[in-house]
Each structure stands twice: as C-alpha cells, then as structure tokens.
Short mmCIF file of C-alpha atoms in Angstrom, two decimals:
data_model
loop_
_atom_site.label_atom_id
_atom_site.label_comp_id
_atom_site.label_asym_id
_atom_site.label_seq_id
_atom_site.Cartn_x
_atom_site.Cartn_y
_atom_site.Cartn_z
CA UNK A 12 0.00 0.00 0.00
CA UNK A 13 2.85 2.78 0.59
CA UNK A 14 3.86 1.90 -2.82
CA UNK A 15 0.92 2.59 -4.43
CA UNK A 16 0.71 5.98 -2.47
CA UNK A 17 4.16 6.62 -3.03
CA UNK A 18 3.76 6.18 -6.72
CA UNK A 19 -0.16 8.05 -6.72
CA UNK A 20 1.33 10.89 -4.77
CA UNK A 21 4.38 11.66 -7.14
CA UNK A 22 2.20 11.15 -10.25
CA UNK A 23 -0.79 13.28 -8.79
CA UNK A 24 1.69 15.83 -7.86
CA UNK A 25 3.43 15.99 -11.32
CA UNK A 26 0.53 16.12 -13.79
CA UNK A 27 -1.18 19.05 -11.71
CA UNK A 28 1.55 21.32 -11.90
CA UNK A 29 2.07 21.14 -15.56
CA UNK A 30 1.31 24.03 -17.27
CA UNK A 31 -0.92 22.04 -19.99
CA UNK A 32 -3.41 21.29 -16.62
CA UNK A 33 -3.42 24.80 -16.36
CA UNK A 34 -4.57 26.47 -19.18
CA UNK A 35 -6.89 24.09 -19.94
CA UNK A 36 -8.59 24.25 -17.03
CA UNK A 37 -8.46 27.97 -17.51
CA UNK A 38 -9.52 27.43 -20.85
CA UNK A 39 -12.65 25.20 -19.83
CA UNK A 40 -13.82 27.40 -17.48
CA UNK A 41 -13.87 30.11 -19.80
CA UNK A 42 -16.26 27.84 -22.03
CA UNK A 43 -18.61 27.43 -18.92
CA UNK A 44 -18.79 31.04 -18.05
CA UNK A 45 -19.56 31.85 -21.76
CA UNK A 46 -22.41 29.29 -22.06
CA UNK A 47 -23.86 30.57 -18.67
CA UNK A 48 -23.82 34.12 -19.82
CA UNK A 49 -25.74 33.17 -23.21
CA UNK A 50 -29.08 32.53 -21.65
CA UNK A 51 -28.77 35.55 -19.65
CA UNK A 52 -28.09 37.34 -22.52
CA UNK A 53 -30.56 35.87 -25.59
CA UNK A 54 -33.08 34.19 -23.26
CA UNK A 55 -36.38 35.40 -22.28
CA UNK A 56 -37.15 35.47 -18.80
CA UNK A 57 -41.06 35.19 -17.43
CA UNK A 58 -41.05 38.91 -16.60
CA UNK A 59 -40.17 39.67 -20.78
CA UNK A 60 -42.91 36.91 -21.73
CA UNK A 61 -45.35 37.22 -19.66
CA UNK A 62 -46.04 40.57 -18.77
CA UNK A 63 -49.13 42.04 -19.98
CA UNK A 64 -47.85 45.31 -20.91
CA UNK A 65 -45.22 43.59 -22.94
CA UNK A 66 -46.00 44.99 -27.05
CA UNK A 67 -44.67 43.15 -29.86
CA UNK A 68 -44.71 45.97 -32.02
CA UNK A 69 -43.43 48.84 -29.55
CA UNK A 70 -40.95 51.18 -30.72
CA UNK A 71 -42.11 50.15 -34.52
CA UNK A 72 -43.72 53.02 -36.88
CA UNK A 73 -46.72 51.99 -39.41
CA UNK A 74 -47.54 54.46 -42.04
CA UNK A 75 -50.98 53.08 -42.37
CA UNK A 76 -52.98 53.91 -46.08
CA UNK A 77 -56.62 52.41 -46.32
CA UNK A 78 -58.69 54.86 -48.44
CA UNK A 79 -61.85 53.08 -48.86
CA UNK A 80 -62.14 51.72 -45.50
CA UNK A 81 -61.57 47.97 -46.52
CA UNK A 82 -60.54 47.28 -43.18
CA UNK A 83 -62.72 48.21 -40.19
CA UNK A 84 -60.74 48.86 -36.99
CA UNK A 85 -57.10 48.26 -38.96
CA UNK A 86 -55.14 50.80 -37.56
CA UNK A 87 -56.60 50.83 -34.19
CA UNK A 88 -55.96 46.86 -34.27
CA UNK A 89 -52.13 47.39 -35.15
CA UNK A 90 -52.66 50.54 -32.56
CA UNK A 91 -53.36 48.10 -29.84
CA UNK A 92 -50.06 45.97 -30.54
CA UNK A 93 -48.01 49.03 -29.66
CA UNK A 94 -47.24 50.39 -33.02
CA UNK A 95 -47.01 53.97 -33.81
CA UNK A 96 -49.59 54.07 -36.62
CA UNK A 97 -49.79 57.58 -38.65
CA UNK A 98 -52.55 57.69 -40.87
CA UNK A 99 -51.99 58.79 -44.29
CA UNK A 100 -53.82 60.16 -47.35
CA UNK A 101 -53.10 58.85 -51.05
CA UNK A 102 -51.09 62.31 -51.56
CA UNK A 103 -48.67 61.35 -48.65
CA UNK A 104 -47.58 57.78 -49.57
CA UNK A 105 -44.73 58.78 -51.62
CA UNK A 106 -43.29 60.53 -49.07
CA UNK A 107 -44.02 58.09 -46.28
CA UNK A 108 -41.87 55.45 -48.78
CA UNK A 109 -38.59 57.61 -48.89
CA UNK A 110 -39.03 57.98 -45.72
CA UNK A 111 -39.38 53.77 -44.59
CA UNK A 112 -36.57 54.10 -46.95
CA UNK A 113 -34.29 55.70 -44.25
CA UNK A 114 -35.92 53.86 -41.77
CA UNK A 115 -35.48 50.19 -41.08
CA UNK A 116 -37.92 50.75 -37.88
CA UNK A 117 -40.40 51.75 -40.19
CA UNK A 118 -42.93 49.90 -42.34
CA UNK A 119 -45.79 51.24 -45.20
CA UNK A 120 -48.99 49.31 -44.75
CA UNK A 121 -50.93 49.80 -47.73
CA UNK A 122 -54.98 48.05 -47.62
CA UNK A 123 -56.59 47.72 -51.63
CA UNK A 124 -60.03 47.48 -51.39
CA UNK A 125 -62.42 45.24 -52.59
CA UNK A 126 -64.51 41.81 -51.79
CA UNK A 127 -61.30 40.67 -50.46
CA UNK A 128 -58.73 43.68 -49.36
CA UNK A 129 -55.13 42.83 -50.16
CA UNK A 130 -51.93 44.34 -48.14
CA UNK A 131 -49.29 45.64 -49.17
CA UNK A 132 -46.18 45.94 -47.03
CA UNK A 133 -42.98 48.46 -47.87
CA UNK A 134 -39.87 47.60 -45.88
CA UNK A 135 -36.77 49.18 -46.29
CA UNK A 136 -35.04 45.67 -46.95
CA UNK A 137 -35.81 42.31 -46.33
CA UNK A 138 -33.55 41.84 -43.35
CA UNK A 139 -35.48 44.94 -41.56
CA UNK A 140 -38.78 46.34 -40.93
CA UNK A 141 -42.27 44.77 -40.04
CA UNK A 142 -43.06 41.08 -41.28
CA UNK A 143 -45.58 40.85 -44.02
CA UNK A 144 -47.13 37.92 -41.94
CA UNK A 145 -47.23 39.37 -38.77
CA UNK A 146 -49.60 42.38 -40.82
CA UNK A 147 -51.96 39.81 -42.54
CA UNK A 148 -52.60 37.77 -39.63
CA UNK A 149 -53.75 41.06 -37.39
CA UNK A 150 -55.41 42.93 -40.05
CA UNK A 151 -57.36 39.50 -41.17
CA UNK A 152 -58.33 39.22 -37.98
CA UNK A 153 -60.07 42.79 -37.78
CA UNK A 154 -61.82 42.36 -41.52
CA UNK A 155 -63.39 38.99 -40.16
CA UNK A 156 -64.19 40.82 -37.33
CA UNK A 157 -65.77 43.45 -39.27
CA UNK A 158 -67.75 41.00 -41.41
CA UNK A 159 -69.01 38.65 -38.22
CA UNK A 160 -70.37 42.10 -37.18
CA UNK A 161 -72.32 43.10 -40.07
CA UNK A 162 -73.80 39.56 -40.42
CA UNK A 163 -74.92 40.16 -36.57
CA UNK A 164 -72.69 38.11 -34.46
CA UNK A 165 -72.28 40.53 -30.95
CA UNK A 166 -68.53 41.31 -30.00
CA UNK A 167 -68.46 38.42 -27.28
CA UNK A 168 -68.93 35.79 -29.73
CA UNK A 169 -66.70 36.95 -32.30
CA UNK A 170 -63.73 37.53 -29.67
CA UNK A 171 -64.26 33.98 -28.53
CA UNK A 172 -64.18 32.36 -32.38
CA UNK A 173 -61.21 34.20 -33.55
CA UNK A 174 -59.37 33.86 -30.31
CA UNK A 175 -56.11 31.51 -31.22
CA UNK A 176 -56.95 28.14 -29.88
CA UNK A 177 -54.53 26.68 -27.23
CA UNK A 178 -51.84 24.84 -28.36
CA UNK A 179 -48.54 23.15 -26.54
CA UNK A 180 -45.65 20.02 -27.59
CA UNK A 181 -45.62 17.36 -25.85
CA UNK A 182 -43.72 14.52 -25.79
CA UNK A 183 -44.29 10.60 -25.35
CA UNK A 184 -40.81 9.85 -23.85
CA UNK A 185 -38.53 12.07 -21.61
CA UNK A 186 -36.43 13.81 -24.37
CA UNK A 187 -35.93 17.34 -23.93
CA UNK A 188 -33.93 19.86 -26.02
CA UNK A 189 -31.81 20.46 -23.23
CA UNK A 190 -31.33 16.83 -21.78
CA UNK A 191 -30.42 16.07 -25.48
CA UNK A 192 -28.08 19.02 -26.10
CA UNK A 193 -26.52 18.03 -22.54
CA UNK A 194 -25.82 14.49 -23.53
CA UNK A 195 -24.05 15.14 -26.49
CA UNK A 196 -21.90 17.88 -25.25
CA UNK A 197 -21.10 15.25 -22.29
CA UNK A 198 -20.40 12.43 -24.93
CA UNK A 199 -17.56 14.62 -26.36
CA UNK A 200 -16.32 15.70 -22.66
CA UNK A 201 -16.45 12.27 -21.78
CA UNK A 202 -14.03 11.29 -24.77
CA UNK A 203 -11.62 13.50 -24.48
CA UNK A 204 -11.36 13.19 -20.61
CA UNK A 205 -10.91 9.20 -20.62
CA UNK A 206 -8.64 9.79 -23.79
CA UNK A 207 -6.87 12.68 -22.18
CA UNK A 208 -5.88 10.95 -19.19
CA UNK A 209 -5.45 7.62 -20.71
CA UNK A 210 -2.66 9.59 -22.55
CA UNK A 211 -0.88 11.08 -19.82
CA UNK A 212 -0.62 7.67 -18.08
CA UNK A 213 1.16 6.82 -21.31
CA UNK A 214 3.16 9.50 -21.71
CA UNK A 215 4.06 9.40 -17.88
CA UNK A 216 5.47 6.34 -18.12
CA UNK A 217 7.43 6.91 -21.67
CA UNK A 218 9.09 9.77 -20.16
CA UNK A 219 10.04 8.00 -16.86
CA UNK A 220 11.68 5.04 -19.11
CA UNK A 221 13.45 8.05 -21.19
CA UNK A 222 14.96 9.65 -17.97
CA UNK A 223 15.80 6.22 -16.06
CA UNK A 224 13.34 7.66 -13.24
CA UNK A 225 11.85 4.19 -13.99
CA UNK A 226 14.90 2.11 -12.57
CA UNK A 227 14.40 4.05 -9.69
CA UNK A 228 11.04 3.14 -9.14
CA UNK A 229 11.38 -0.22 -10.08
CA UNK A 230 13.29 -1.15 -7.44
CA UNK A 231 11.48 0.72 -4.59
CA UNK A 232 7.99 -0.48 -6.17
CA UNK A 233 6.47 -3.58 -7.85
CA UNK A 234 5.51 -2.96 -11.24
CA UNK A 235 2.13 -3.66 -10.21
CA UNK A 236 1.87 -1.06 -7.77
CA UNK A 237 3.55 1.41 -10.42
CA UNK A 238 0.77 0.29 -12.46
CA UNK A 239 -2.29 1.25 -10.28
CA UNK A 240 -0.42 4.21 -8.42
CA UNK A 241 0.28 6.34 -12.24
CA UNK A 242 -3.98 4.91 -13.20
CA UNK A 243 -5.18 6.09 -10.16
CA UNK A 244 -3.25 9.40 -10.25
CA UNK A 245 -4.42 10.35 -13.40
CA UNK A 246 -8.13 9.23 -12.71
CA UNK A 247 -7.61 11.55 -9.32
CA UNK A 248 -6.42 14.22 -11.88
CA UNK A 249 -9.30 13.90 -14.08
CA UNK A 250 -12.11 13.93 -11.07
CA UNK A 251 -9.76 16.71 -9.62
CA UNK A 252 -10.54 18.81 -13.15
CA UNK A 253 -14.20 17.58 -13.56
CA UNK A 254 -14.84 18.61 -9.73
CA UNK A 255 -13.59 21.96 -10.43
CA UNK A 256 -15.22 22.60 -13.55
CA UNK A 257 -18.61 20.75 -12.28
CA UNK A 258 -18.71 23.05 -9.29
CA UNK A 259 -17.87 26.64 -10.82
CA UNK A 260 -20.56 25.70 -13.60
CA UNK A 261 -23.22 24.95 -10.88
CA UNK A 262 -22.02 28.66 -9.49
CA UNK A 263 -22.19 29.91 -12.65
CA UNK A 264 -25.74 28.48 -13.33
CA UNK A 265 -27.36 29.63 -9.99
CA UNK A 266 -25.99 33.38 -10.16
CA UNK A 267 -25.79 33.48 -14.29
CA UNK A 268 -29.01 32.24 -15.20
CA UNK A 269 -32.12 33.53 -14.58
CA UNK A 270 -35.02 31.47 -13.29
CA UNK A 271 -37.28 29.91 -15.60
CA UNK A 272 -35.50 31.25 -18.31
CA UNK A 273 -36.23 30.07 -21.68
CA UNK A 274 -34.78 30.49 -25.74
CA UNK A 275 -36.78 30.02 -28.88
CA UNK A 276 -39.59 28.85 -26.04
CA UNK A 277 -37.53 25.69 -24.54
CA UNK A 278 -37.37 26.23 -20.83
CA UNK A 279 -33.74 25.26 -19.43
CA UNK A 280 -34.28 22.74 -16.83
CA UNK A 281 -31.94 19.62 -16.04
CA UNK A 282 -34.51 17.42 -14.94
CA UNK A 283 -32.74 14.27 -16.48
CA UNK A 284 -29.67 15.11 -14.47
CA UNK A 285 -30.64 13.38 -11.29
CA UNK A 286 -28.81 12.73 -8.03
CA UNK A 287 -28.79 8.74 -9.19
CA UNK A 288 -27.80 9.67 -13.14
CA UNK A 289 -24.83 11.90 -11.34
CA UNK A 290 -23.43 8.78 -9.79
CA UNK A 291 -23.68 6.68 -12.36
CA UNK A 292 -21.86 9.38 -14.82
CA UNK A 293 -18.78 9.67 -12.06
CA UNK A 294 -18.82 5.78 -12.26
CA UNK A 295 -19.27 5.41 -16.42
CA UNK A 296 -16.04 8.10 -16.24
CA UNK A 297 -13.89 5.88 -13.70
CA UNK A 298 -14.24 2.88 -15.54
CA UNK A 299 -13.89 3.80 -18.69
CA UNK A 300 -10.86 5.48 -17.44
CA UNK A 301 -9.29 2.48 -15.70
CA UNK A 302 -10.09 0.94 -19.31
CA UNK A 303 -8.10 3.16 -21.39
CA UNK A 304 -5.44 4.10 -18.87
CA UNK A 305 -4.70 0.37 -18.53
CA UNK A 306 -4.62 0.20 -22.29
CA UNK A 307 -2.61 3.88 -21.87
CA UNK A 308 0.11 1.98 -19.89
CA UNK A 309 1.14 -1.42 -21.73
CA UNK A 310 1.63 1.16 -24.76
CA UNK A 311 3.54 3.82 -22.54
CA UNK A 312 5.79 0.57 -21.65
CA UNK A 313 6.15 -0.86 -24.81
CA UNK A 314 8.72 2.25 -26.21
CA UNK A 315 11.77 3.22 -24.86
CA UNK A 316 11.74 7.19 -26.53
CA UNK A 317 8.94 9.84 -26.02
CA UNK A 318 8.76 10.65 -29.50
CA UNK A 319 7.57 6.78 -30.15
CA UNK A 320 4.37 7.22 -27.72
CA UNK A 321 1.89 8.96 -30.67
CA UNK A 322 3.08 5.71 -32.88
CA UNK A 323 2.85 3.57 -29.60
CA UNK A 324 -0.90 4.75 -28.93
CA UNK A 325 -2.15 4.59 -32.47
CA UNK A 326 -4.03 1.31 -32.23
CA UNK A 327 -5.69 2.82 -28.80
CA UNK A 328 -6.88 6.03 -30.73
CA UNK A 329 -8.59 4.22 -33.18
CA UNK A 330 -10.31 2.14 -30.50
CA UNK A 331 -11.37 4.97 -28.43
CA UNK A 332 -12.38 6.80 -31.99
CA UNK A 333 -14.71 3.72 -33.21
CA UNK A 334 -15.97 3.48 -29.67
CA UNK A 335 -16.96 7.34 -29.43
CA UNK A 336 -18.15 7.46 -32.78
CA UNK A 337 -20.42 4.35 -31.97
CA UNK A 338 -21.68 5.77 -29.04
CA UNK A 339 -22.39 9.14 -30.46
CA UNK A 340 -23.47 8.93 -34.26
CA UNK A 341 -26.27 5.89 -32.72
CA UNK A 342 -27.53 8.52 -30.34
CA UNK A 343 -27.51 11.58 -32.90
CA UNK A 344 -29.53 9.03 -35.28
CA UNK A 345 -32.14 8.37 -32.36
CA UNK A 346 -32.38 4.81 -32.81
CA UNK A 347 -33.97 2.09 -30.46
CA UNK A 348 -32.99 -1.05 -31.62
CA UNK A 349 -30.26 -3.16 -33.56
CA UNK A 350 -26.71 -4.53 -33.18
CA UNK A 351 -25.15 -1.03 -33.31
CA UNK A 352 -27.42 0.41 -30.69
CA UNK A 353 -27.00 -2.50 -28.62
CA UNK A 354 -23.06 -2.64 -29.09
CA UNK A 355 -23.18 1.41 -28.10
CA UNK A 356 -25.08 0.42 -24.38
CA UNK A 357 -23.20 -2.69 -23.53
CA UNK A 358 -19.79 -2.73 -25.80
CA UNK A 359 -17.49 -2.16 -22.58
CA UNK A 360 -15.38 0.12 -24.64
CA UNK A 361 -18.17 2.04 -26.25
CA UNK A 362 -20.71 2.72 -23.43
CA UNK A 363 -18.40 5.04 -21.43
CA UNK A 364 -19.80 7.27 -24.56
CA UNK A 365 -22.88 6.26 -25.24
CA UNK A 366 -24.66 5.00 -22.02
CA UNK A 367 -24.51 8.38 -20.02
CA UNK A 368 -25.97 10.55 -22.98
CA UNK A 369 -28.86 7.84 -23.29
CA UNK A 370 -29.29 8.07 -19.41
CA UNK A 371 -29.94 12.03 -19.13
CA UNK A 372 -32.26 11.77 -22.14
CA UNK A 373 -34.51 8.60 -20.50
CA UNK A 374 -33.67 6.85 -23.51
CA UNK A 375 -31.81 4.22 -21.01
CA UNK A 376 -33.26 2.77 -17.74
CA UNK A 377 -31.28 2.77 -14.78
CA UNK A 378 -31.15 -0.45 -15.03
CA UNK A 379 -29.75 -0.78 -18.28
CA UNK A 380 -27.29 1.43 -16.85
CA UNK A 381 -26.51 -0.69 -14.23
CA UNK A 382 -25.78 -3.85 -16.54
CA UNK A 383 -23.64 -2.33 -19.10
CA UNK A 384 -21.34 -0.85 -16.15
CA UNK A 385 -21.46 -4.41 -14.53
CA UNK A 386 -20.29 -5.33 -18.38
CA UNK A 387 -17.68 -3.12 -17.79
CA UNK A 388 -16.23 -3.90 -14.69
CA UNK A 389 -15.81 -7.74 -15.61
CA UNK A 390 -13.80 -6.24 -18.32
CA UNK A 391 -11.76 -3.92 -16.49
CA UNK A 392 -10.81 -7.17 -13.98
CA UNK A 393 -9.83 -9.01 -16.82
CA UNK A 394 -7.98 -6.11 -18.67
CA UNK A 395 -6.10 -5.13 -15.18
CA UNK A 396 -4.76 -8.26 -15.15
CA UNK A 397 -3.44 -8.20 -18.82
CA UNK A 398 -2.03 -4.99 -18.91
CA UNK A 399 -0.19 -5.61 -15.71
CA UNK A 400 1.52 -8.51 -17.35
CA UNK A 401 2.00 -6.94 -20.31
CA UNK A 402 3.49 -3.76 -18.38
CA UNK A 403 5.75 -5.62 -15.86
CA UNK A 404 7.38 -7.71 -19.09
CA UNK A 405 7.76 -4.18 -21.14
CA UNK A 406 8.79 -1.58 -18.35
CA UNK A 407 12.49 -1.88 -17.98
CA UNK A 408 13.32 -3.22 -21.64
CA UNK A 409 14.68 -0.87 -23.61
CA UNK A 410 15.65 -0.81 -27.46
CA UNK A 411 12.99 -0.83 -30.45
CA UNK A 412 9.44 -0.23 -30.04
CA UNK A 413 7.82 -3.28 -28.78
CA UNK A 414 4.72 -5.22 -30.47
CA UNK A 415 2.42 -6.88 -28.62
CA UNK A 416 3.66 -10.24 -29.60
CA UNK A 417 6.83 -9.26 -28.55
CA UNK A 418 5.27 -8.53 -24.49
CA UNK A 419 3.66 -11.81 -24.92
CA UNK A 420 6.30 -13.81 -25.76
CA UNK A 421 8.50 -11.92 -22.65
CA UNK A 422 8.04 -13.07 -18.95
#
C-alpha cells in the first residue's frame, strides 16, 4: 500500500503542476462562463414573456394607407399591438416610402379594397422592418371581425371564435432539447477526458523510461503497484478537473441564469440530471478510465523514446475513436434497436460514450445502466490483469518499439 501511495502521490503531484493542466482548465472554465452568460443574454425570462404590458410591435412606426375603409378597426388593431400608426392620405404615400426608406424601424402598410382587401407591405429591406405575416394575420383578424359584425354576431362571440386556440408540444418519452443538447456535449467531454488521461498515463510512463526515473522506481515499487499508483493518479487528476469545472458551472448556473429562463420557447431545466444519473456518470467516467489508462500503460511501456508514444498509442486512438463514434453517431440518429445500438449500451469500450448521454435523455433505464457498467467492470478485472503482465514484461526493456507479440512472448 505505501507503494501505491508513493507512486499516486508523485504522479498526482506531477501532472497538476504542468502548465498544460493549467490552461486548460483555464480554458474550460472560460467555455462554462460563456455558455452561462448566453441565456442571460438571448433568453427570455417570465417577466419579458409574460407581462401584460409587454408589445410586440413597440418602438415600430406603421404608415398606415386604407382609403376606402376595406378594413374596419385596422389601424386601431395594429394601434393596440403598440405600433405607432400615422394615418396617411393617397397624396402622402410617396413621401411616407422615402421615408421607410431611411428607416429600417419603419414599415408602409398599404390596404386595396375590394370583396377581399389585399396588403401591401414596404420595408426598407428584407432583413429589416415589419413582417408581411405578422400584418396579414392582425389585419385579417379585424376584416373577419368586421364582417361577423355586419352579419350580426355581438362582440363576445366573435372575440371567442377568432381567439387563437390553445396549443402546446408534448412529448411521449422524456427527451428534452436540453437533456439532449446536454448528452451530447457530455459524450464529447467524456471522450476527451478518458482519452486525455489515458494519454498522460502513457506518456508518464514513456518519459520516466526516457529519464531512467523508472529504474528508480522499479526497485522501490512492484511494477504492479507502479501500475495502479500512475492509473489512479491520473483518474484523481481527471475527477480533480471535472470537480472543479462541475462546481464553478453549478455557481455559474445559480448566479448566471435567470429562473425559468427560456430560448426560442424551450425552458432550461436539467430534470434528467438526477442525483442517481450523477453517480452513475462519475462511475461510467472511472471505468472507462481504468479501461483506457490500462490500455494507456502497456503502450507507454512498450517504447523506450517519447517521440515513439503517438506511434505507440495509435491502435488505442482508433479504439477509443470507433468506440466514441459508436456511441455518439447511434444517439444523434435516435435509434432504439439493432446490433449497433445494442453494441453502443453494452460494448465495454463504447458505453463510457454512449450509455450516459442515453441516461440524461430517458432513452436508457437505470437499469440498463446498471448492466452495461457491470459489463464493464468484468472487463476492467480481466484487462487489469493483462495490462499488468503486459506492463511488468515491457517496463524496464529498452531498445525498439515493442509489439504486442513481442510482451507476450517476454516473462
């Protein structure tokens, strides 16, 4: 046991004070102040929504032209959405057009009479002004008005039929925007984190061989213990980072955004993110960690120069990169059955990626959950006792690159 602290403790130690831990860190919490800061600053809050003296059209002028009348109660309807309306005669709409000209705030509203009035709208280009739709669906709604009324309908009645009916989305599962945006931004984190680490267990161990550190530790430590001490370091490194960036985004969420805040009309709630699907994602990150750093290791032992490590790890990186894309690309695509979904749940290598996305969204059960990490832990035993094998017969040679044949065949 004091060699496995020995060997945690200088490891630990060693990867947090690099300057690469550093600046990313920095870097990452950078990200998370930015995305806290977007709702706050392109959301709409329940005091902007649902105020009733809130005016869509406030601070918008009309230059409103109906001649014959064709519209009963037009301009007081558009009046009543907080537009400025000015009224105009035939002999003013020239001027009123140079004018919208100048003006992207400004709009001409022009009503042609007859059985059936047409609009025409004058904007000063189509990326400003009033919308053309937003003009025929008010002023149809005061000609039908009009027309109910002359065909004797009272006011109450014709309120209540051209009164939008209620309407809301609903949907049969648990899938939310934000659940599903969550999950795939945590796929990604999740991947580079286990890869990440996985990496610097490697590269730890390369550079230890290149410097002869490794002879030292050799004899003061079993290669076993070397093994689990540099893992567990870098796993403690990675839930050192995580816990860091976990809590100042939870800061950042309870000061940044506000409450019930919503964009394009999607409330932001985590409701998939509960206490349970937290502990499984800190246990779906610690295996699939152990995984990959085990896998990190035999590779980091298998070279006896740092430059050989990227060559060393190539066979890793595409595992890691079929796993992720696996994981990801079946979860994008929304599917419920087959081989690939079911090889994205319960392939050990693959659900590190795929499970926890599939989890926040309720497309998994916890008790899928629970299987495919009992899946993986099997596999981690196994692999644990492979790699350290593998890494005791490769850790003090030195000379060419070794294959994997080549640790086989050594004892």
């Amino acid at each position: 046991m004091k060699q496995f602290l020995a060997v945690f403790r200088f490891t630990y130690l060693e990867a947090v004070r690099k300057k690469s831990f550093r600046v990313t860190t920095i870097l990452l919490l950078v990200v998370i102040l930015a995305a806290c800061l977007v709702p706050k600053l392109f959301g709409d809050t329940p005091s902007e929504t649902d105020n009733a003296a809130y005016l869509p059209g406030e601070g918008e002028t009309i230059y409103y032209l109906d001649e014959t009348g064709a519209i009963p109660g037009g301009a007081e309807t558009l009046k009543a959405c907080g537009y400025a309306v000015e009224i105009l005669q035939k002999a003013d709409e020239a001027d009123a057009r140079a004018r919208v000209a100048d003006d992207g705030s400004a709009a001409l509203v022009a009503v042609n009479g007859g059985e059936r009035p047409t609009i025409t709208v004058t904007v000063k280009n189509f990326m400003s002004g009033l919308s053309s739709g937003t003009v025929s669906t008010l002023l149809s709604g005061a000609w039908s008005a009009a027309r109910l009324a002359e065909a004797g309908m009272d006011a109450a009645a014709i309120q209540s039929t051209l009164a939008p009916l209620a309407c809301e989305t609903k949907s049969a599962g648990a899938l939310n925007p934000v659940g599903y945006t969550l999950g795939l931004v945590l796929s990604m984190v999740m991947f580079f984190a286990v890869f990440f680490y996985g990496y610097g267990v490697a590269n730890s161990i390369a550079t230890e061989k290149t410097s002869r550190v490794m002879e030292t530790l050799i004899v003061s430590a079993k290669p076993t213990s070397i093994l689990t001490g540099k893992c567990a370091a870098m796993g403690a490194v990675g839930l050192t980072q995580m816990g860091v960036l976990g809590a100042f985004g939870m800061l950042c969420a309870h000061f940044l955004i506000p409450q019930g805040v919503t964009i394009g009309g999607i409330p932001l709630t985590l409701e998939g993110l509960t206490a349970l699907n937290g502990l499984y994602l800190v246990l779906f990150f610690l295996v699939g960690y152990a995984m990959y750093s085990m896998l990190g290791a035999v590779c980091g032992a298998s070279v006896s120069r740092i430059e050989d490590v990227n060559v060393a790890m190539m066979p890793l990186s595409l595992l890691s990169m079929i796993s992720f894309y696996l994981g990801y690309f079946t979860f994008i695509a929304g599917r419920t059955g087959g081989i690939l979904e079911i090889l994205a749940r319960y392939l050990p290598f693959a659900a590190p990626f795929g499970m926890p996305a599939r989890l926040l969204t309720g497309a998994a059960t916890p008790a899928q959950a629970a299987l495919s990490l009992a899946i993986m832990l099997v596999t981690l035993i196994a692999l644990s006792a492979f790699s350290a094998r593998l890494y005791a017969a490769g850790v003090m040679y030195y000379g060419k690159r070794l294959t994997l044949r080549d640790m086989l065949k050594m004892k």
